[in-house]
Short mmCIF file of C-alpha atoms in Angstrom, two decimals:
data_model
loop_
_atom_site.label_atom_id
_atom_site.label_comp_id
_atom_site.label_asym_id
_atom_site.label_seq_id
_atom_site.Cartn_x
_atom_site.Cartn_y
_atom_site.Cartn_z
CA MET A 40 31.41 -64.17 -12.71
CA MET A 41 29.24 -62.92 -15.59
CA ARG A 42 26.14 -64.62 -14.13
CA THR A 43 26.80 -63.03 -10.71
CA SER A 44 27.19 -59.54 -12.21
CA THR A 45 24.01 -59.98 -14.24
CA LEU A 46 22.11 -61.05 -11.13
CA VAL A 47 23.37 -58.04 -9.15
CA LEU A 48 22.43 -55.70 -12.00
CA TYR A 49 18.93 -57.24 -12.17
CA ILE A 50 18.45 -56.79 -8.43
CA ILE A 51 19.53 -53.14 -8.64
CA LEU A 52 17.21 -52.43 -11.56
CA PHE A 53 14.30 -54.24 -9.91
CA SER A 54 14.85 -52.34 -6.64
CA SER A 55 15.02 -49.01 -8.48
CA CYS A 56 11.79 -49.74 -10.33
CA THR A 57 10.11 -50.83 -7.11
CA LEU A 58 11.18 -47.67 -5.32
CA PHE A 59 10.00 -45.58 -8.26
CA GLU A 60 6.62 -47.35 -8.29
CA ASP A 61 6.28 -46.88 -4.52
CA GLU A 62 7.04 -43.18 -4.92
CA LYS A 63 4.45 -42.93 -7.69
CA LYS A 64 1.88 -44.73 -5.59
CA ASP A 65 2.57 -42.45 -2.62
CA ASN A 66 2.29 -39.35 -4.82
CA THR A 67 -0.92 -40.61 -6.40
CA ALA A 68 -2.37 -41.47 -3.00
CA ARG A 69 -1.96 -37.86 -1.95
CA GLN A 70 -3.52 -36.43 -5.10
CA GLN A 71 -6.44 -34.24 -4.10
CA GLU A 72 -9.85 -34.03 -5.72
CA THR A 73 -12.64 -31.51 -5.24
CA ILE A 74 -15.38 -33.09 -3.14
CA GLU A 75 -18.81 -33.12 -4.74
CA TRP A 76 -21.24 -30.99 -2.73
CA PRO A 77 -24.74 -31.27 -4.23
CA SER A 78 -26.13 -28.29 -2.31
CA LEU A 79 -23.75 -25.85 -4.03
CA ALA A 80 -24.13 -24.24 -7.45
CA ASN A 81 -22.35 -26.11 -10.22
CA SER A 82 -20.01 -23.19 -10.91
CA ALA A 83 -16.30 -22.44 -10.94
CA TRP A 84 -16.20 -20.77 -7.49
CA PRO A 85 -19.52 -20.87 -5.57
CA MET A 86 -18.36 -19.81 -2.08
CA HIS A 87 -15.59 -18.45 0.13
CA ALA A 88 -12.35 -20.47 -0.29
CA HIS A 89 -14.04 -22.39 -3.15
CA ASP A 90 -15.61 -25.29 -1.21
CA PRO A 91 -16.79 -26.38 2.28
CA GLN A 92 -13.35 -27.93 2.93
CA HIS A 93 -11.80 -24.50 2.31
CA THR A 94 -9.12 -25.82 -0.02
CA GLY A 95 -8.85 -22.51 -1.92
CA ARG A 96 -8.16 -24.64 -5.00
CA SER A 97 -9.69 -24.37 -8.47
CA ILE A 98 -10.09 -27.20 -10.98
CA TYR A 99 -9.15 -24.72 -13.74
CA ALA A 100 -5.85 -23.21 -14.86
CA GLY A 101 -5.61 -19.55 -13.89
CA ALA A 102 -4.12 -16.70 -15.90
CA THR A 103 -0.51 -16.64 -14.69
CA HIS A 104 0.55 -13.66 -16.84
CA GLY A 105 -2.76 -11.85 -17.12
CA THR A 106 -3.68 -8.28 -17.86
CA VAL A 107 -6.76 -6.33 -16.79
CA GLU A 108 -9.67 -6.98 -19.15
CA TRP A 109 -12.09 -4.71 -17.27
CA SER A 110 -12.76 -3.04 -13.94
CA ASN A 111 -15.98 -1.72 -12.49
CA ARG A 112 -16.42 0.42 -9.40
CA LEU A 113 -19.55 -0.87 -7.65
CA ASP A 114 -19.30 1.07 -4.37
CA TYR A 115 -16.71 2.89 -2.28
CA SER A 116 -15.54 -0.17 -0.35
CA THR A 117 -15.30 -3.94 -0.60
CA ASP A 118 -13.90 -5.41 2.60
CA GLY A 119 -13.74 -9.19 2.92
CA SER A 120 -16.25 -10.10 0.20
CA SER A 121 -14.80 -12.15 -2.67
CA PRO A 122 -16.31 -12.15 -6.16
CA ILE A 123 -18.34 -15.39 -6.09
CA LEU A 124 -18.99 -17.05 -9.43
CA GLY A 125 -22.46 -18.33 -10.22
CA GLU A 126 -23.60 -20.23 -13.28
CA ASP A 127 -24.82 -17.03 -14.95
CA GLY A 128 -23.00 -14.17 -13.27
CA ILE A 129 -20.70 -12.86 -10.57
CA TYR A 130 -21.89 -11.88 -7.08
CA ILE A 131 -20.13 -9.55 -4.67
CA GLY A 132 -21.04 -7.64 -1.53
CA THR A 133 -19.97 -4.08 -0.68
CA SER A 134 -19.43 -2.58 2.74
CA ARG A 135 -19.54 1.20 2.73
CA ASP A 136 -22.15 3.48 1.11
CA LEU A 137 -24.52 1.23 -0.81
CA LYS A 138 -24.01 -1.94 1.31
CA SER A 139 -25.46 -4.05 -1.46
CA VAL A 140 -25.11 -7.42 -3.13
CA PHE A 141 -24.29 -6.87 -6.80
CA LYS A 142 -24.67 -9.27 -9.70
CA VAL A 143 -22.60 -8.53 -12.80
CA THR A 144 -21.98 -10.40 -16.03
CA GLU A 145 -18.62 -11.91 -17.00
CA SER A 146 -18.15 -8.72 -19.03
CA GLY A 147 -18.60 -6.57 -15.92
CA VAL A 148 -22.06 -5.25 -16.78
CA PRO A 149 -24.26 -4.83 -13.66
CA LEU A 150 -27.48 -6.85 -13.77
CA TRP A 151 -28.94 -5.87 -10.40
CA ASP A 152 -28.04 -4.77 -6.91
CA THR A 153 -29.92 -5.34 -3.67
CA PRO A 154 -29.29 -3.03 -0.67
CA LEU A 155 -29.11 -4.81 2.69
CA VAL A 156 -29.08 -3.62 6.29
CA GLY A 157 -25.44 -3.50 7.41
CA ALA A 158 -22.05 -3.82 5.75
CA ILE A 159 -21.26 -6.95 3.76
CA THR A 160 -17.82 -8.09 4.90
CA SER A 161 -18.24 -11.76 4.04
CA SER A 162 -18.64 -13.63 0.77
CA PRO A 163 -21.97 -14.85 -0.58
CA ILE A 164 -22.53 -18.58 -1.04
CA ILE A 165 -24.64 -19.84 -3.97
CA SER A 166 -26.85 -22.91 -3.66
CA SER A 167 -27.79 -25.40 -6.37
CA SER A 168 -31.27 -23.81 -6.41
CA GLY A 169 -29.75 -20.47 -7.41
CA ASN A 170 -30.43 -18.81 -4.05
CA LEU A 171 -27.55 -17.03 -2.39
CA PHE A 172 -26.87 -16.44 1.30
CA VAL A 173 -24.82 -13.65 2.84
CA SER A 174 -24.28 -12.21 6.31
CA THR A 175 -24.14 -8.50 7.22
CA ASN A 176 -23.04 -6.53 10.25
CA GLY A 177 -23.80 -3.00 11.37
CA PHE A 178 -24.59 -0.67 14.26
CA ASP A 179 -28.34 -1.12 13.84
CA MET A 180 -28.63 -4.79 12.96
CA ASN A 181 -26.62 -7.93 12.23
CA ALA A 182 -28.33 -10.40 9.93
CA VAL A 183 -28.21 -13.31 7.50
CA HIS A 184 -30.03 -12.87 4.20
CA CYS A 185 -31.30 -15.19 1.47
CA LEU A 186 -31.72 -13.74 -2.03
CA ASN A 187 -32.98 -15.46 -5.16
CA SER A 188 -31.20 -15.27 -8.51
CA ASP A 189 -33.17 -12.11 -9.42
CA GLY A 190 -31.92 -10.28 -6.32
CA ASN A 191 -35.20 -10.44 -4.40
CA ILE A 192 -34.95 -11.03 -0.66
CA VAL A 193 -36.45 -14.43 0.23
CA TRP A 194 -35.87 -14.12 3.97
CA GLN A 195 -33.85 -12.15 6.51
CA LEU A 196 -32.75 -13.34 9.95
CA GLU A 197 -31.48 -10.93 12.60
CA THR A 198 -28.60 -12.34 14.63
CA PRO A 199 -27.68 -11.31 18.18
CA THR A 200 -23.99 -10.56 17.60
CA LYS A 201 -21.79 -9.27 14.82
CA ASN A 202 -21.09 -11.41 11.74
CA LYS A 203 -18.07 -9.44 10.55
CA TYR A 204 -15.96 -11.56 8.19
CA TYR A 205 -18.03 -14.66 9.06
CA ASN A 206 -19.05 -16.61 5.96
CA PRO A 207 -22.11 -18.89 6.06
CA VAL A 208 -21.67 -22.50 4.84
CA LEU A 209 -24.29 -24.91 3.48
CA ASP A 210 -24.35 -28.51 4.62
CA ILE A 211 -24.19 -31.24 2.00
CA THR A 212 -28.00 -31.62 1.86
CA GLY A 213 -28.66 -27.91 1.38
CA GLN A 214 -31.22 -28.00 4.15
CA TYR A 215 -29.17 -26.11 6.72
CA LEU A 216 -26.87 -23.12 6.81
CA TYR A 217 -24.17 -22.82 9.50
CA LEU A 218 -22.88 -19.45 10.68
CA ILE A 219 -20.29 -18.71 13.37
CA LEU A 220 -21.12 -16.09 15.96
CA GLN A 221 -18.82 -15.09 18.77
CA ASN A 222 -20.01 -17.61 21.37
CA ASP A 223 -22.08 -20.08 19.38
CA ILE A 224 -22.78 -21.46 15.91
CA LEU A 225 -26.19 -20.94 14.37
CA LYS A 226 -27.83 -23.81 12.49
CA ILE A 227 -30.37 -22.13 10.20
CA ASN A 228 -33.08 -23.65 8.02
CA ALA A 229 -31.97 -22.59 4.54
CA ASN A 230 -35.53 -22.59 3.19
CA THR A 231 -37.24 -20.54 5.91
CA GLY A 232 -34.46 -18.63 7.70
CA SER A 233 -35.54 -19.95 11.10
CA ILE A 234 -32.96 -20.95 13.70
CA THR A 235 -32.94 -24.72 14.20
CA ASP A 236 -30.22 -24.79 16.84
CA SER A 237 -27.63 -22.66 18.60
CA ILE A 238 -24.55 -24.85 18.98
CA THR A 239 -21.85 -24.35 21.60
CA VAL A 240 -19.69 -26.33 24.02
CA GLY A 241 -20.68 -24.59 27.26
CA GLY A 242 -18.52 -22.41 29.48
CA ASN A 243 -16.57 -19.41 28.26
CA VAL A 244 -15.87 -20.08 24.60
CA VAL A 245 -15.03 -17.74 21.74
CA PHE A 246 -15.31 -19.01 18.17
CA ARG A 247 -13.20 -17.44 15.44
CA GLY A 248 -11.95 -18.41 12.02
CA MET A 249 -14.54 -16.88 9.66
CA SER A 250 -16.50 -20.07 8.84
CA PRO A 251 -16.85 -23.77 9.67
CA ALA A 252 -15.12 -26.36 7.49
CA PHE A 253 -16.92 -29.62 6.69
CA ALA A 254 -15.44 -33.11 6.56
CA THR A 255 -15.50 -34.65 3.11
CA ASP A 256 -18.57 -36.81 3.87
CA GLY A 257 -20.47 -33.83 5.31
CA SER A 258 -21.11 -35.45 8.70
CA VAL A 259 -18.75 -33.33 10.84
CA PHE A 260 -17.70 -29.70 10.86
CA TYR A 261 -14.79 -27.93 12.54
CA VAL A 262 -14.38 -24.47 14.06
CA THR A 263 -11.38 -22.71 15.59
CA GLY A 264 -11.54 -20.64 18.78
CA ALA A 265 -10.54 -20.65 22.45
CA THR A 266 -11.82 -21.87 25.81
CA PHE A 267 -11.39 -19.59 28.84
CA ALA A 268 -11.17 -21.24 32.25
CA ASN A 269 -10.30 -18.04 34.13
CA GLY A 270 -12.95 -15.54 33.12
CA TRP A 271 -11.90 -14.07 29.78
CA VAL A 272 -8.15 -14.17 30.40
CA ASP A 273 -5.62 -16.49 28.73
CA GLY A 274 -7.86 -18.64 26.58
CA ASN A 275 -6.62 -22.06 25.46
CA LEU A 276 -6.55 -21.91 21.68
CA SER A 277 -8.50 -24.90 20.33
CA LEU A 278 -10.07 -26.70 17.40
CA PHE A 279 -13.65 -27.90 17.99
CA ALA A 280 -15.44 -30.75 16.18
CA PHE A 281 -19.24 -31.08 15.97
CA ASP A 282 -21.59 -33.38 14.14
CA THR A 283 -24.31 -31.78 12.05
CA ILE A 284 -26.91 -32.50 14.73
CA GLY A 285 -24.95 -30.17 17.00
CA ASN A 286 -23.19 -32.63 19.30
CA HIS A 287 -19.74 -31.59 20.45
CA LEU A 288 -17.49 -34.51 19.47
CA TRP A 289 -14.08 -33.39 20.70
CA SER A 290 -11.75 -30.44 21.17
CA TYR A 291 -8.04 -30.28 20.46
CA GLU A 292 -6.38 -27.82 22.85
CA THR A 293 -3.11 -26.44 21.52
CA GLY A 294 -1.80 -25.38 24.92
CA LEU A 295 -1.27 -21.85 23.61
CA GLU A 296 -2.89 -19.46 26.06
CA ASP A 297 -3.66 -15.87 25.19
CA ASP A 298 -6.69 -13.59 25.29
CA ASN A 299 -5.38 -11.63 22.31
CA PHE A 300 -5.06 -14.18 19.52
CA ARG A 301 -5.67 -14.63 15.81
CA THR A 302 -6.71 -17.78 13.99
CA SER A 303 -7.44 -19.00 10.50
CA TYR A 304 -10.46 -20.97 9.41
CA PRO A 305 -9.82 -24.75 9.18
CA SER A 306 -9.00 -26.45 5.86
CA ILE A 307 -9.40 -30.18 5.18
CA ASN A 308 -7.69 -32.49 2.69
CA ASN A 309 -9.10 -35.64 1.08
CA GLU A 310 -7.63 -37.79 3.83
CA GLY A 311 -9.60 -35.86 6.45
CA THR A 312 -6.66 -34.03 8.02
CA ILE A 313 -7.62 -30.63 9.43
CA PHE A 314 -5.15 -27.72 9.06
CA PHE A 315 -5.27 -24.33 10.75
CA GLN A 316 -3.08 -21.47 12.02
CA PHE A 317 -2.95 -19.87 15.45
CA SER A 318 -0.88 -16.91 16.55
CA THR A 319 -0.38 -15.04 19.81
CA ASN A 320 1.93 -12.27 20.95
CA GLN A 321 4.65 -14.88 21.48
CA ALA A 322 4.32 -17.52 18.77
CA ALA A 323 2.64 -18.64 15.56
CA TYR A 324 1.91 -22.24 14.57
CA VAL A 325 0.39 -24.31 11.82
CA TYR A 326 -1.37 -27.45 13.09
CA ALA A 327 -2.39 -30.68 11.38
CA ILE A 328 -5.02 -32.63 13.33
CA ASN A 329 -6.26 -36.16 12.61
CA PRO A 330 -10.01 -36.74 12.22
CA ASP A 331 -10.08 -38.28 15.72
CA GLY A 332 -8.76 -35.08 17.30
CA THR A 333 -5.15 -36.15 17.82
CA LEU A 334 -2.14 -34.11 16.72
CA MET A 335 -0.46 -35.19 13.50
CA TRP A 336 2.16 -32.42 13.48
CA GLN A 337 2.76 -28.75 14.19
CA PHE A 338 4.96 -26.21 12.46
CA GLU A 339 6.29 -23.12 14.22
CA ASP A 340 6.89 -19.88 12.36
CA ALA A 341 8.62 -16.79 13.71
CA ALA A 342 5.65 -14.48 13.22
CA SER A 343 3.60 -12.14 15.35
CA TRP A 344 -0.18 -11.88 15.82
CA ASN A 345 -0.54 -8.61 13.91
CA PHE A 346 -2.68 -10.09 11.17
CA GLY A 347 -3.82 -13.66 10.80
CA PHE A 348 -7.20 -14.03 9.15
CA ASN A 349 -5.13 -16.02 6.68
CA GLY A 350 -6.35 -19.50 5.80
CA ILE A 351 -4.42 -22.46 4.43
CA SER A 352 -4.95 -23.55 0.83
CA ILE A 353 -4.33 -27.14 -0.29
CA GLY A 354 -2.61 -27.97 -3.56
CA ASN A 355 -3.33 -30.82 -5.95
CA TYR A 356 -0.83 -33.17 -4.28
CA GLY A 357 -1.58 -32.24 -0.69
CA ASP A 358 1.01 -29.49 -0.29
CA LEU A 359 -0.07 -26.51 1.79
CA TYR A 360 0.17 -22.86 0.75
CA LEU A 361 -0.29 -20.04 3.22
CA ILE A 362 0.63 -16.53 4.24
CA ASN A 363 2.27 -16.43 7.65
CA THR A 364 0.34 -14.63 10.35
CA ASP A 365 2.20 -11.34 10.15
CA GLY A 366 1.61 -11.26 6.40
CA GLU A 367 5.21 -10.91 5.34
CA LYS A 368 5.84 -14.16 3.47
CA LEU A 369 4.28 -16.89 1.38
CA LEU A 370 5.10 -20.41 2.55
CA SER A 371 4.59 -23.92 1.24
CA LEU A 372 4.65 -26.98 3.52
CA ASP A 373 4.35 -30.57 2.42
CA ALA A 374 1.64 -32.84 3.84
CA ASN A 375 4.03 -33.86 6.65
CA GLY A 376 4.60 -30.30 7.84
CA ILE A 377 8.07 -29.91 6.30
CA LEU A 378 8.85 -26.49 4.83
CA ARG A 379 9.14 -26.75 1.03
CA TRP A 380 9.95 -23.10 0.40
CA GLU A 381 9.19 -19.58 1.51
CA PHE A 382 9.08 -16.26 -0.34
CA PHE A 383 9.28 -12.91 1.43
CA LEU A 384 6.72 -10.77 -0.34
CA GLU A 385 8.87 -7.65 -0.23
CA ASN A 386 11.13 -9.42 -2.74
CA ILE A 387 8.64 -8.74 -5.53
CA TYR A 388 10.26 -5.27 -5.52
CA THR A 389 13.67 -4.56 -6.95
CA ASP A 390 13.94 -1.86 -4.29
CA PRO A 391 11.93 -2.88 -1.17
CA SER A 392 12.62 0.54 0.40
CA ILE A 393 9.67 1.78 -1.66
CA LEU A 394 7.49 0.28 1.09
CA ASN A 395 8.89 2.79 3.57
CA ASN A 396 9.24 0.00 6.19
CA PHE A 397 5.48 -0.53 6.24
CA PRO A 398 5.12 -4.22 7.26
CA LYS A 399 1.68 -5.08 5.87
CA PHE A 400 1.75 -7.24 2.77
CA SER A 401 -1.03 -9.84 2.71
CA GLU A 402 -3.91 -10.62 5.04
CA ILE A 403 -5.68 -13.37 3.13
CA ALA A 404 -5.08 -16.93 1.98
CA PRO A 405 -3.53 -17.58 -1.44
CA VAL A 406 -5.55 -19.18 -4.24
CA ILE A 407 -4.36 -22.31 -6.09
CA ASP A 408 -5.14 -23.37 -9.65
CA LYS A 409 -5.12 -26.87 -11.18
CA ASP A 410 -1.37 -26.64 -11.89
CA ASP A 411 -0.57 -25.51 -8.34
CA ASN A 412 0.21 -21.97 -9.43
CA VAL A 413 -0.29 -19.65 -6.46
CA PHE A 414 -2.20 -16.35 -6.68
CA VAL A 415 -1.60 -13.83 -3.88
CA ALA A 416 -3.55 -10.63 -3.23
CA MET A 417 -1.78 -8.03 -1.12
CA ALA A 418 -2.13 -4.80 0.78
CA ALA A 419 -0.47 -2.07 -1.25
CA THR A 420 -0.09 0.74 1.33
CA TYR A 421 -1.72 3.33 -0.98
CA TYR A 422 1.44 4.18 -2.88
CA THR A 423 1.42 4.75 -6.63
CA ASP A 424 4.44 2.49 -7.24
CA THR A 425 3.44 -0.53 -5.16
CA LEU A 426 1.89 -3.84 -6.27
CA ASN A 427 -1.13 -5.68 -4.95
CA PHE A 428 -1.26 -8.95 -6.90
CA ALA A 429 1.38 -11.59 -7.63
CA VAL A 430 1.52 -15.09 -9.13
CA TYR A 431 4.01 -17.85 -8.24
CA ASP A 432 4.56 -21.34 -9.56
CA LYS A 433 4.36 -24.43 -7.34
CA ASP A 434 8.06 -24.14 -6.51
CA GLY A 435 7.82 -20.56 -5.28
CA GLN A 436 9.19 -18.84 -8.38
CA LEU A 437 7.63 -15.44 -9.07
CA LEU A 438 5.83 -15.48 -12.43
CA SER A 439 4.13 -12.09 -12.64
CA THR A 440 2.86 -9.06 -10.72
CA LEU A 441 0.13 -6.47 -11.18
CA ALA A 442 -0.75 -3.06 -9.77
CA LEU A 443 -4.54 -2.75 -9.73
CA LYS A 444 -4.92 1.02 -9.50
CA ASN A 445 -7.62 3.47 -8.53
CA ASP A 446 -8.47 5.28 -11.78
CA ASP A 447 -9.16 8.56 -9.97
CA THR A 448 -6.06 8.85 -7.79
CA ASP A 449 -3.64 6.46 -9.54
CA ASP A 450 -2.71 4.87 -6.21
CA VAL A 451 -2.73 1.13 -5.57
CA ARG A 452 -5.27 0.02 -2.99
CA ASP A 453 -5.38 -2.87 -0.53
CA ILE A 454 -7.08 -6.20 -1.23
CA TYR A 455 -8.89 -7.81 1.73
CA SER A 456 -10.66 -10.73 0.01
CA MET A 457 -9.55 -13.86 -1.84
CA PRO A 458 -9.37 -13.70 -5.62
CA THR A 459 -11.44 -16.30 -7.49
CA ILE A 460 -10.77 -18.27 -10.69
CA GLY A 461 -13.29 -18.70 -13.51
CA SER A 462 -13.69 -21.68 -15.81
CA ASP A 463 -11.85 -19.82 -18.61
CA GLY A 464 -8.90 -19.02 -16.32
CA SER A 465 -9.96 -15.44 -15.64
CA ILE A 466 -9.11 -14.08 -12.19
CA TYR A 467 -11.69 -11.92 -10.42
CA ILE A 468 -10.41 -9.57 -7.73
CA ALA A 469 -12.22 -7.13 -5.43
CA VAL A 470 -10.11 -4.18 -4.30
CA GLU A 471 -10.70 -2.18 -1.12
CA ASP A 472 -11.89 0.96 -2.96
CA GLY A 473 -15.00 -0.83 -4.31
CA ARG A 474 -13.64 -1.90 -7.69
CA VAL A 475 -13.87 -5.39 -9.16
CA TYR A 476 -11.26 -6.44 -11.73
CA LYS A 477 -11.19 -9.21 -14.29
CA VAL A 478 -7.67 -10.34 -15.15
CA ARG A 479 -7.29 -12.54 -18.21
#
């Protein structure tokens, strides 16, 4: 009897250890790493959403209970341009009066500014050579610009349609720059500024989603948009895949049809899965698509199309972090599309009635640090007692909040661009009124 009991106990212990090891292996298999991209500057945050896979994830620990170290008003508006971190300074574009690219030190001291034609409503991207690229849009001209590290214009390319909120992306070689326009994607020689190709799929197509996302090996890129079979009515919301030569590889059609839709840019994990959001007047979904263009899963959220330039950020173990498309809550899904938790952003207030029923909370993707803490920038509705920045842990617990105020009026302004994380954990934030903040 004793030998039988011992054998049963051994089997139970062995099974438990095996299950534990399997769980560890599965968790380790999903651990995410930042993909090396030789064409980018070797800096803490060289482009929009951190990298060409748009993970929105830093390799550094961010300041979870930070205070403002400095602020500097560069212009009267920053709309969509994140503070991009170079090896020797911080770059940001402004969109109202000066319409310039600024370079400031980590202490907030301006080094130079270069005026450009048109508003800068996208983020610069910094190459390994030190050149930076940025797109502008305006009534007179829409363009892509290349500046060197001293702020001198290397080249300027006029584009036929608006580039508003569209961020250029460098391929892995650094030879070409890709920029979404409304009906095509420009492939631009990064050295000369000449157009190498104008990529499209034919027919009535509208591309959205701010910027292309590249597969981890750099051979394929993905863009969200819609195909319209009946003129410009009821487009089929789709994800498009292209190789870097410009060949259209496949399209995944969601079956959602609407001519008034919003979409995020795609994000890609280490396994090659592509994630994106779509929303219409009737529904909002998160999609996970395999690299061959087949559906892995979809997640439906009860949200409207009111906002929805929100992207999806990818945590260190493959969990997804996003703002739903009407901007009212922060969600986390696991890699299988199962809801881990959600946090209604109005709950950062003890008394949510302070918002006066104004529904706008966040319009941009959250930022993730190396510990999966989540940093969320928000619209603040111009009230003196509201908040526009919050930090959560990986389980959705609120850690801290900040009110980044206008020094002149004491009101709290909206934030329309992603925060960025420096190598020392500092958080850099551009607020709508033209101020840049360092939180440490």
